[in-house]
Short mmCIF file of N, CA and C in Angstrom, two decimals:
data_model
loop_
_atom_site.label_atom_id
_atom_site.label_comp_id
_atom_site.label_asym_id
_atom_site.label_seq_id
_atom_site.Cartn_x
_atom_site.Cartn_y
_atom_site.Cartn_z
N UNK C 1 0.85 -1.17 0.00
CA UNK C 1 0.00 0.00 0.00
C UNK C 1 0.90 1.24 0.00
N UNK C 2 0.25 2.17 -0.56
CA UNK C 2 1.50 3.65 -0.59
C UNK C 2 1.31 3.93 0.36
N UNK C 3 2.35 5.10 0.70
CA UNK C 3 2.59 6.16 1.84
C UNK C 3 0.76 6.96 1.90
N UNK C 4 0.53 7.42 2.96
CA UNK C 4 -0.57 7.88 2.97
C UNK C 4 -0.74 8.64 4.48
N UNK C 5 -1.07 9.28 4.55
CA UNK C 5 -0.98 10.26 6.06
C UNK C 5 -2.33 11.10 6.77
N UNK C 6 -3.46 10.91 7.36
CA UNK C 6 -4.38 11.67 6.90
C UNK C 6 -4.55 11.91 8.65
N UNK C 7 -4.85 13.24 8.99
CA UNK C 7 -5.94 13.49 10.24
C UNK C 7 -7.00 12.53 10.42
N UNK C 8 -6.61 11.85 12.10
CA UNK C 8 -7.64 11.04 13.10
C UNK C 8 -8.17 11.27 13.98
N UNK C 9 -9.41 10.82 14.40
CA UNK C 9 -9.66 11.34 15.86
C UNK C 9 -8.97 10.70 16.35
N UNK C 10 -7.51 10.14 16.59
CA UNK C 10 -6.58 9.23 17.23
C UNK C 10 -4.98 9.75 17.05
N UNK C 11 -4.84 10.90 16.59
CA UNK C 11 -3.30 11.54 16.33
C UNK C 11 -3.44 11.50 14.60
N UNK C 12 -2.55 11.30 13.90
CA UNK C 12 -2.55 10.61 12.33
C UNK C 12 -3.07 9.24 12.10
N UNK C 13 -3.52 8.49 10.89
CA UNK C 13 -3.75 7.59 10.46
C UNK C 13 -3.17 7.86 9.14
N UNK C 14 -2.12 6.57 9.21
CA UNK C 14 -1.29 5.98 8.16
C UNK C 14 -0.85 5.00 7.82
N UNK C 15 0.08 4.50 6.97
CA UNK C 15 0.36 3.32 7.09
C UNK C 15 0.95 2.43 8.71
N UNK C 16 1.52 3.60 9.20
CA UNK C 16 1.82 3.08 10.68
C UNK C 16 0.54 2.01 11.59
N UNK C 17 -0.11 3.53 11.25
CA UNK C 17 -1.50 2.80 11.77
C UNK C 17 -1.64 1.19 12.10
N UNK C 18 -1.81 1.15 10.33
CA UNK C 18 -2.02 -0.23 10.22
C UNK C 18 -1.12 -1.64 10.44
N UNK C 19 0.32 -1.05 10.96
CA UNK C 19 1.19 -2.29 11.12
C UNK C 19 0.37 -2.79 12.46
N UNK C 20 0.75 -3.81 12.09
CA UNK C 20 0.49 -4.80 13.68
C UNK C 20 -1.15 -5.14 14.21
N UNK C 21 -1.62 -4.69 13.33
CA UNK C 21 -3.47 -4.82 13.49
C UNK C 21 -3.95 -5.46 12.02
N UNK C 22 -5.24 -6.19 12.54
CA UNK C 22 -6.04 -6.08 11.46
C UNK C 22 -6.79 -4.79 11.45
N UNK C 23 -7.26 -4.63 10.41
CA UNK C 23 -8.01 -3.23 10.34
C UNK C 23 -9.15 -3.53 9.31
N UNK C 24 -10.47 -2.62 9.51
CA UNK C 24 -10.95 -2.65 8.57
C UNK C 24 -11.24 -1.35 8.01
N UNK C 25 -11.41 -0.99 6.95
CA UNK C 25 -11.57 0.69 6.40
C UNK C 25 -12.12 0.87 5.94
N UNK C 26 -13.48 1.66 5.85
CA UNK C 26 -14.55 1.73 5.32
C UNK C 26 -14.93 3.52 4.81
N UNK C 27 -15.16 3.98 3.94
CA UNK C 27 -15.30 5.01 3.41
C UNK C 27 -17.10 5.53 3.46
N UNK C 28 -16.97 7.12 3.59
CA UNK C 28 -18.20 7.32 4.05
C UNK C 28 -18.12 8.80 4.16
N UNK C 29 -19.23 8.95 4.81
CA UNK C 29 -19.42 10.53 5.40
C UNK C 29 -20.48 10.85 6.60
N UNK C 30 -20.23 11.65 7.49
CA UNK C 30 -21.24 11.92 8.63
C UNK C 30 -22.58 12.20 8.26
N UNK C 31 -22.85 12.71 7.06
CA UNK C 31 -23.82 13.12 6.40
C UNK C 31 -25.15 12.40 6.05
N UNK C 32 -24.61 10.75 5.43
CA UNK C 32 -24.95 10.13 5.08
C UNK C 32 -26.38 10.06 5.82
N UNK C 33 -27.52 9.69 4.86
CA UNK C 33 -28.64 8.82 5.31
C UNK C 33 -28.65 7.70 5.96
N UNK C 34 -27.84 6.87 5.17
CA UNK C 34 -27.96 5.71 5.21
C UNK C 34 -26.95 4.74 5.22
N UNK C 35 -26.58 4.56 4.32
CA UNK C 35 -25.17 3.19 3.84
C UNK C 35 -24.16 3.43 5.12
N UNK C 36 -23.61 4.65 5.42
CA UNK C 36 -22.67 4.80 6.24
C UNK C 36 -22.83 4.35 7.97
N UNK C 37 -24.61 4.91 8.21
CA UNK C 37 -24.81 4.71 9.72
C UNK C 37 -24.79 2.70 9.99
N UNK C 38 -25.51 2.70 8.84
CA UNK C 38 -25.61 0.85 8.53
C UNK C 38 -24.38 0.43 8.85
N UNK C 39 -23.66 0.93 7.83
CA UNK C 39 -22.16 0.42 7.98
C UNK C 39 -21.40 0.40 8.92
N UNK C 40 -21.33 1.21 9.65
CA UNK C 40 -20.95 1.57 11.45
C UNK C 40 -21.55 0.43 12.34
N UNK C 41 -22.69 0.75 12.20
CA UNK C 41 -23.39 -0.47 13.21
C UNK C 41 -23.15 -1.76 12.87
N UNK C 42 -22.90 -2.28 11.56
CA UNK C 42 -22.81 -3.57 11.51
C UNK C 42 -21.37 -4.18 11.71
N UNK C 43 -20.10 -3.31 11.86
CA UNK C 43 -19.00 -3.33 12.50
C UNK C 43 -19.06 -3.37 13.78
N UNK C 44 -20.12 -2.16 14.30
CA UNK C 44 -19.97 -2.66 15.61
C UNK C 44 -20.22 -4.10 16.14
N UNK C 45 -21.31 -4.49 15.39
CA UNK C 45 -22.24 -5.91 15.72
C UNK C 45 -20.99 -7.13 15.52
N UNK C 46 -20.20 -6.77 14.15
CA UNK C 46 -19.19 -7.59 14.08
C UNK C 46 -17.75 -8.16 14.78
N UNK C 47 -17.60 -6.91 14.98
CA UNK C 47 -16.36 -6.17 16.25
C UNK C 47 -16.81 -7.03 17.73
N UNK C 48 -18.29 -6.63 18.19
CA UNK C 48 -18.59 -7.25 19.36
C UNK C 48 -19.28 -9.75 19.35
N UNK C 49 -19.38 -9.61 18.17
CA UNK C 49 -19.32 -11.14 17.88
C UNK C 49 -17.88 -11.76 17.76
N UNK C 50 -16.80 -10.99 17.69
CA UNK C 50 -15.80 -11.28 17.46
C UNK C 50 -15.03 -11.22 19.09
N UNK C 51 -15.08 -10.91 20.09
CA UNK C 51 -14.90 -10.42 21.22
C UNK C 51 -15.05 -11.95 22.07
N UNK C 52 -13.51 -12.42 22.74
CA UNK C 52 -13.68 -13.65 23.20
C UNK C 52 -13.12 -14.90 22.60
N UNK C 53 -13.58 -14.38 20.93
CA UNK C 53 -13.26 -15.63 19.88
C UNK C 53 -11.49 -15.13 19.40
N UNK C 54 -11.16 -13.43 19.29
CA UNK C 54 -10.33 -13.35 18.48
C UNK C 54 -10.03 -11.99 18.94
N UNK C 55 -8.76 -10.93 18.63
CA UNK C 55 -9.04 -10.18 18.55
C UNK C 55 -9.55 -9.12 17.69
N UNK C 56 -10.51 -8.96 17.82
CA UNK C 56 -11.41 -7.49 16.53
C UNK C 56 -10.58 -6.68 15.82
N UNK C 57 -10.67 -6.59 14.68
CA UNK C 57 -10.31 -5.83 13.88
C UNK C 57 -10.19 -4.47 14.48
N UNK C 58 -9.17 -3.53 14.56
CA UNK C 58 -9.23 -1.77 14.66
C UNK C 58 -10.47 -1.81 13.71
N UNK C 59 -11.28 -0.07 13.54
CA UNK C 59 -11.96 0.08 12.47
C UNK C 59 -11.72 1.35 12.06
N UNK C 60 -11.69 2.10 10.99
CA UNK C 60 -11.37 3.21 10.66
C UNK C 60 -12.25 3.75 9.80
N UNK C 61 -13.33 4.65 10.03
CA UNK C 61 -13.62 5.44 9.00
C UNK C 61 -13.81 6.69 8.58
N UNK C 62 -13.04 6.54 7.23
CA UNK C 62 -12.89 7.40 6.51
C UNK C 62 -13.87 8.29 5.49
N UNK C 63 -13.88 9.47 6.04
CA UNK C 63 -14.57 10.32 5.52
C UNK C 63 -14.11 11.25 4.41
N UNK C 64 -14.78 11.16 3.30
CA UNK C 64 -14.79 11.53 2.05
C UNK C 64 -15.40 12.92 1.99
N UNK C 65 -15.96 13.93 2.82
CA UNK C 65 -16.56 14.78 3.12
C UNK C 65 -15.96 15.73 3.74
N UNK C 66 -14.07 15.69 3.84
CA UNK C 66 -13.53 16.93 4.24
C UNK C 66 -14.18 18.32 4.59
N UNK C 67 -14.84 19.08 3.42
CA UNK C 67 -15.08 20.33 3.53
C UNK C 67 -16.29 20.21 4.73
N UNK C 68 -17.12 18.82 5.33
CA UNK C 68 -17.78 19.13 6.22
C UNK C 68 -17.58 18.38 7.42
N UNK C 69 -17.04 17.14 6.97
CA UNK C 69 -16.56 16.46 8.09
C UNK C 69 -15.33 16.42 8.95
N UNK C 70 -15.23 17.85 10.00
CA UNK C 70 -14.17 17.99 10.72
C UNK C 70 -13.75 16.60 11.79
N UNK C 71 -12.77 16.86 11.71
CA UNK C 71 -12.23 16.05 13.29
C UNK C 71 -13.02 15.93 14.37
N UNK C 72 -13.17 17.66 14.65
CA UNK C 72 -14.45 17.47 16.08
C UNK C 72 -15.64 16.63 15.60
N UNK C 73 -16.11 16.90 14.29
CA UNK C 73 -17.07 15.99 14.26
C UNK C 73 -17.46 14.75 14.24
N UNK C 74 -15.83 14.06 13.88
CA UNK C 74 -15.90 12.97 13.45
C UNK C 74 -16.06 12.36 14.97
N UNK C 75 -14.98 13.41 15.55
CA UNK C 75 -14.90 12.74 17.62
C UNK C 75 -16.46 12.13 18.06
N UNK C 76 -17.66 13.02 17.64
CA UNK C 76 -19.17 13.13 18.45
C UNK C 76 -19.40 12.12 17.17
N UNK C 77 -19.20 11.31 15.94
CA UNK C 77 -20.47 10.77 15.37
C UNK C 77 -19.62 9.50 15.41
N UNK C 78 -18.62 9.31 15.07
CA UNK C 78 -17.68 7.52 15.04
C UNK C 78 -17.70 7.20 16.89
N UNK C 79 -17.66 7.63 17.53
CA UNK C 79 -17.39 6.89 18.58
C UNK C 79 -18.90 6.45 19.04
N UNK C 80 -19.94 7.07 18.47
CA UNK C 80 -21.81 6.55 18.98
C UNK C 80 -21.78 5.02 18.75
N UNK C 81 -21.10 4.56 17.72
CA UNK C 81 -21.22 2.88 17.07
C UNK C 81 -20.16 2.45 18.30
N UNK C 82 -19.12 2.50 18.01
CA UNK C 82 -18.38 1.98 19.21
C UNK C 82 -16.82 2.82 19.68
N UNK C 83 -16.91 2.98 20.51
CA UNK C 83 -16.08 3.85 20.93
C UNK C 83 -14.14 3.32 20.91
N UNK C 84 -14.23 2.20 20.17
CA UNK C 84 -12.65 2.54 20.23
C UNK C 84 -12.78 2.70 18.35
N UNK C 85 -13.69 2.80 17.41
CA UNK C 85 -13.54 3.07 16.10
C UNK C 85 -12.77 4.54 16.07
N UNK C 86 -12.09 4.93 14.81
CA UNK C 86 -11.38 5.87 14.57
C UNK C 86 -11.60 6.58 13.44
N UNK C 87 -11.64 7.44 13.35
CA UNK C 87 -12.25 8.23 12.18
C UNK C 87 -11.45 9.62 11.67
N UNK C 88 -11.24 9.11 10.18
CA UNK C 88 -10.15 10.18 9.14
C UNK C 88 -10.94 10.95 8.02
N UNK C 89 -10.26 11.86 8.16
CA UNK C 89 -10.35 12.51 6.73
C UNK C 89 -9.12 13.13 6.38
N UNK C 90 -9.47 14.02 5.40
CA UNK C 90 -7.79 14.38 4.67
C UNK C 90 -8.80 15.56 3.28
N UNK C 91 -8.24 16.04 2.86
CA UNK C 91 -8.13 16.96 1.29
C UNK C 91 -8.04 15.22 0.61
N UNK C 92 -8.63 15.65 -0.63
CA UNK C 92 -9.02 14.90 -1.73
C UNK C 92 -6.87 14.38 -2.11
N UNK C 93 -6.39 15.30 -2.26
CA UNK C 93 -4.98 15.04 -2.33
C UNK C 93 -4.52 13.85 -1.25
N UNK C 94 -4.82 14.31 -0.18
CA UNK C 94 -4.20 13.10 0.98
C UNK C 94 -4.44 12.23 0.59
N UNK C 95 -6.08 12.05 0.43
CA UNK C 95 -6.41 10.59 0.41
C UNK C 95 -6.39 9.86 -0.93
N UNK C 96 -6.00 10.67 -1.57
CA UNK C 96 -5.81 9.75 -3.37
C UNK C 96 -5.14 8.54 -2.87
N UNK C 97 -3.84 8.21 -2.87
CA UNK C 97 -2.68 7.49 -2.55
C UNK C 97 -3.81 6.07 -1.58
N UNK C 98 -4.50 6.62 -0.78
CA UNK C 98 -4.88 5.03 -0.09
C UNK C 98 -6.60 4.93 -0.80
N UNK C 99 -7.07 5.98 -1.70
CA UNK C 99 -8.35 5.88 -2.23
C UNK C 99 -7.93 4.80 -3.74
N UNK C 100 -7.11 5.34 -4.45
CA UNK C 100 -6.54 4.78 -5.44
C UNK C 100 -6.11 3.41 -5.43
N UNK C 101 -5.69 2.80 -4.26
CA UNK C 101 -4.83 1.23 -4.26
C UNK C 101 -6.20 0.60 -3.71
N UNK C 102 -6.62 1.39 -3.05
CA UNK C 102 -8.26 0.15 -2.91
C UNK C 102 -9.13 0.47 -3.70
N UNK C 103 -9.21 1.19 -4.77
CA UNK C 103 -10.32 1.46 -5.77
C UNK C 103 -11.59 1.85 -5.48
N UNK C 104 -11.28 2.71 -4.36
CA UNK C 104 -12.22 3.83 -3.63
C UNK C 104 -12.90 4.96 -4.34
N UNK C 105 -14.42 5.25 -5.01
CA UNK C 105 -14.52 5.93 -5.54
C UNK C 105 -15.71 6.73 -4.74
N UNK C 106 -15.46 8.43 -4.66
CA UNK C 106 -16.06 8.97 -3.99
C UNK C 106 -16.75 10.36 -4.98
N UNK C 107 -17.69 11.14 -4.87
CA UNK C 107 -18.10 12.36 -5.95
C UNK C 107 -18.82 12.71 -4.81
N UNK C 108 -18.57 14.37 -4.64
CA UNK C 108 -19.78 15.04 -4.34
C UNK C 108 -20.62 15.85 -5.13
N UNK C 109 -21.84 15.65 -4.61
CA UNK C 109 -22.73 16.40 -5.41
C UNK C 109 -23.77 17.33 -5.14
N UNK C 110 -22.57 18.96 -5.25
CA UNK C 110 -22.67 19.64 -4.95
C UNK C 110 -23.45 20.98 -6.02
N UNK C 111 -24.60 20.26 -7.19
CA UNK C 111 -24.79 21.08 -7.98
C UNK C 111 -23.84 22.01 -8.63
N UNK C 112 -25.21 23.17 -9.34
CA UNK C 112 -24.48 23.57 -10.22
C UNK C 112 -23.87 25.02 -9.58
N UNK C 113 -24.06 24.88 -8.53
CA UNK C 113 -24.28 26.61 -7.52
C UNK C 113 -23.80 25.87 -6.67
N UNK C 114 -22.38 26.00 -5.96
CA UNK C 114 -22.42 25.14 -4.56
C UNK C 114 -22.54 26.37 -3.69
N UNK C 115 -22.46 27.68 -3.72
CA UNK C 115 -22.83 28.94 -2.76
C UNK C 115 -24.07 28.22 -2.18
N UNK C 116 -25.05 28.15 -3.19
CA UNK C 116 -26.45 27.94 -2.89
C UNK C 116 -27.15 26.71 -1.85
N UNK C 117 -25.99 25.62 -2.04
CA UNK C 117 -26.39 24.22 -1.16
C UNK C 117 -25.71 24.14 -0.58
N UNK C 118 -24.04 25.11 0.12
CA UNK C 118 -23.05 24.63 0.38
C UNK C 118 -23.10 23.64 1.58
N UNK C 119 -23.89 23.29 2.21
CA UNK C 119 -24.43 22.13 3.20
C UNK C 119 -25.53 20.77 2.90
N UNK C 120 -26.26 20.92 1.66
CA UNK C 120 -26.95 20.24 1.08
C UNK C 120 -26.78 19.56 -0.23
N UNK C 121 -25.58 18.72 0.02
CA UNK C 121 -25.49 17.92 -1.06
C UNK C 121 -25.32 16.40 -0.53
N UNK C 122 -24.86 15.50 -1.18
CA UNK C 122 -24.66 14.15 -1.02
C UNK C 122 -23.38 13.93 -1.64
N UNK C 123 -23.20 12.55 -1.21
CA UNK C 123 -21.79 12.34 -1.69
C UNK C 123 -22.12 10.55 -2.26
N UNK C 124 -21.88 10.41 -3.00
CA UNK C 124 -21.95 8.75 -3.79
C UNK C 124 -20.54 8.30 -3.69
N UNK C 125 -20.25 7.30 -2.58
CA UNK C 125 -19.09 6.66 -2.48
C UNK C 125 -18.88 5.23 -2.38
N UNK C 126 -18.44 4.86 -2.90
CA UNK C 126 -18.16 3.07 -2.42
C UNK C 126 -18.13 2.75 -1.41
N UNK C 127 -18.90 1.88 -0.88
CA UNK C 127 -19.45 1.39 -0.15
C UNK C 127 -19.43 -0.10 0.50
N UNK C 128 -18.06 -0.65 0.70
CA UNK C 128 -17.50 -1.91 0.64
C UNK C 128 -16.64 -1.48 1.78
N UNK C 129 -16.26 -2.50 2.79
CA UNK C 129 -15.46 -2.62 4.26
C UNK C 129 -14.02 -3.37 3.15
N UNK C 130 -12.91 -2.80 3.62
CA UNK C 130 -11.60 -2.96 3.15
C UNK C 130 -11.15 -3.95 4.54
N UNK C 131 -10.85 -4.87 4.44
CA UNK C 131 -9.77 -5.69 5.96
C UNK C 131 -8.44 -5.77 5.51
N UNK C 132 -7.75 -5.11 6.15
CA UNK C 132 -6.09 -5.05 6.07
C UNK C 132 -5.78 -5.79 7.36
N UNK C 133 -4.41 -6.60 6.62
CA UNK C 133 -3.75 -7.16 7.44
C UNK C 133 -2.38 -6.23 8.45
N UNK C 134 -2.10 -7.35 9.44
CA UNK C 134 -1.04 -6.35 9.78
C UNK C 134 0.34 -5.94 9.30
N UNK C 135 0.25 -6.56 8.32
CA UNK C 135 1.31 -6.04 7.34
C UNK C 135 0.60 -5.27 6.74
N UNK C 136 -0.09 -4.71 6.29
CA UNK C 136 -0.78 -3.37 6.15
C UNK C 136 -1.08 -3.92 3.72
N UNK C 137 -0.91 -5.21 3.86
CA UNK C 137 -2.32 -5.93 2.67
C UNK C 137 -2.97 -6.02 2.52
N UNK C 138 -3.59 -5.75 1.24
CA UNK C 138 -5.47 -6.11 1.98
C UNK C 138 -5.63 -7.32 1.49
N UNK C 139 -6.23 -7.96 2.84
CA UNK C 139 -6.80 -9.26 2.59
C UNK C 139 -7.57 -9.64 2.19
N UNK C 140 -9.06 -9.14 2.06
CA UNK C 140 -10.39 -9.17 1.80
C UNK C 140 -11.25 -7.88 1.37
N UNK C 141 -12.21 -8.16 0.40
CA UNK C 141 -13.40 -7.29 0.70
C UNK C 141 -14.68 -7.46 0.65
N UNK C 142 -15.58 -6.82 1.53
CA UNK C 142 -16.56 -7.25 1.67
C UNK C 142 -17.54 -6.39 1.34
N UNK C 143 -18.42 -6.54 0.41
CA UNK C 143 -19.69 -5.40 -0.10
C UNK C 143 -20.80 -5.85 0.50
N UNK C 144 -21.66 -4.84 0.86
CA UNK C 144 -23.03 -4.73 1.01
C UNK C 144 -23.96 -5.42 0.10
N UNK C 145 -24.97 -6.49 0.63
CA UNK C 145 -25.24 -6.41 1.95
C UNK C 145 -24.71 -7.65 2.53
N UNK C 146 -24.71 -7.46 4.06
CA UNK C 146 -23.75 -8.17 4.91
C UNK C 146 -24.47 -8.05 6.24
N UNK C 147 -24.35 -10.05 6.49
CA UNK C 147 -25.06 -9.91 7.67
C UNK C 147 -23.80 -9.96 9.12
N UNK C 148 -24.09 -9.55 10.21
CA UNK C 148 -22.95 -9.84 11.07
C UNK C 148 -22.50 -11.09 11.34
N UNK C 149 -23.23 -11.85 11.35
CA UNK C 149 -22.71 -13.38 11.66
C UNK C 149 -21.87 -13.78 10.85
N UNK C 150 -22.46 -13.73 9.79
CA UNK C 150 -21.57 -14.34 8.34
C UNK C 150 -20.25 -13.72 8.54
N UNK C 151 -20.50 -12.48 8.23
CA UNK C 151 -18.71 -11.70 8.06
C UNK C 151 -17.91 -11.82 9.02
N UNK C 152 -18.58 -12.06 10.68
CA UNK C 152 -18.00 -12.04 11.82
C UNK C 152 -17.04 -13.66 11.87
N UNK C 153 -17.84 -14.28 11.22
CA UNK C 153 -17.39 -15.65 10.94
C UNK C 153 -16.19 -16.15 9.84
N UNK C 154 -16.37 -14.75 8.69
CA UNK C 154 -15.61 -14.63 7.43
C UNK C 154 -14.14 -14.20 8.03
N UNK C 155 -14.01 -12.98 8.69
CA UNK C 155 -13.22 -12.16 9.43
C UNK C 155 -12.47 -13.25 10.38
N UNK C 156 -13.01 -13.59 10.84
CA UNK C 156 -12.50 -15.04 11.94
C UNK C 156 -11.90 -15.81 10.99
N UNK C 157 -12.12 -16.37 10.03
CA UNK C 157 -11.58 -17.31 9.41
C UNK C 157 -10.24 -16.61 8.42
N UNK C 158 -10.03 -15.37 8.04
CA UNK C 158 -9.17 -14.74 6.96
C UNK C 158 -8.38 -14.39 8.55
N UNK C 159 -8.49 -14.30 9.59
CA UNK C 159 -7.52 -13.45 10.25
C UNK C 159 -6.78 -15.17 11.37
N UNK C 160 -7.34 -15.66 10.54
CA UNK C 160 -6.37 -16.80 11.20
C UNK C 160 -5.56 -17.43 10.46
N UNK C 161 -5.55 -17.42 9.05
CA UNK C 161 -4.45 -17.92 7.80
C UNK C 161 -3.38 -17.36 8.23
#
């Protein structure tokens, strides 16, 4: 995976990060309706089925929504799912380098006037949980939809090879 460096609610998140953990990385925004809050919770659900059997994946998510998703914010909305998750963003520049090697695709859509909505737009992003190993590979991916058992069971089985 390339060099990559981005603001966490945890100091930086980078490749450092990821030595020595599994991780999973999931792309998103605070904004979201939907896909993202889903997505949170069903990590959590997974994270806590995994508890006992193994140790849980870190989780990291990454927000694609810079211009609205600050740090402070990320502090009050990633830790509601479970409080040791971690949550990044970066300028569209930062995050090329680790958006690009996982084939992360993100657009906002911010019309044709963004003066006019500058808080009311959406963002269409991929929507798939990344699991990195602790050599910082990715091992797996997993798309929507996804039940916790299954993946909790999937995750268990890829993090023991």
């Amino acid at each position: 995976m390339p060099e990559f460096q981005l603001p966490s609610t945890q100091g930086m998140f980078s490749n450092a990060t990821l030595r020595g953990h599994w991780t999973f990385v999931l792309f998103g925004y605070t904004h979201c309706p939907d896909v993202c809050p889903t997505s949170l919770a069903l990590l959590a659900d997974v994270t806590r089925q995994l508890q006992g059997k193994t140790t849980p994946p870190q989780v990291v998510f990454v927000s694609v929504d810079a211009p609205r998703d600050s740090i402070d914010l990320l502090r009050k909305y990633v830790p509601a799912f479970n409080p040791a998750f971690i949550g990044a963003t970066g300028s569209d520049a930062a995050m090329k380098p680790l958006t690009r090697d996982l084939g992360v695709y993100y657009v906002r859509n911010v019309g044709e006037d963004p003066a006019e909505n500058s808080n009311s737009y959406s963002v269409d992003h991929t929507s798939s949980f990344f699991l990195i190993a602790p050599d910082g590979s990715l091992r797996a991916v997993f798309q929507l939809p996804q039940e916790a058992g299954p993946m909790a069971r999937d995750t268990a089985v890829i993090m023991a090879r």
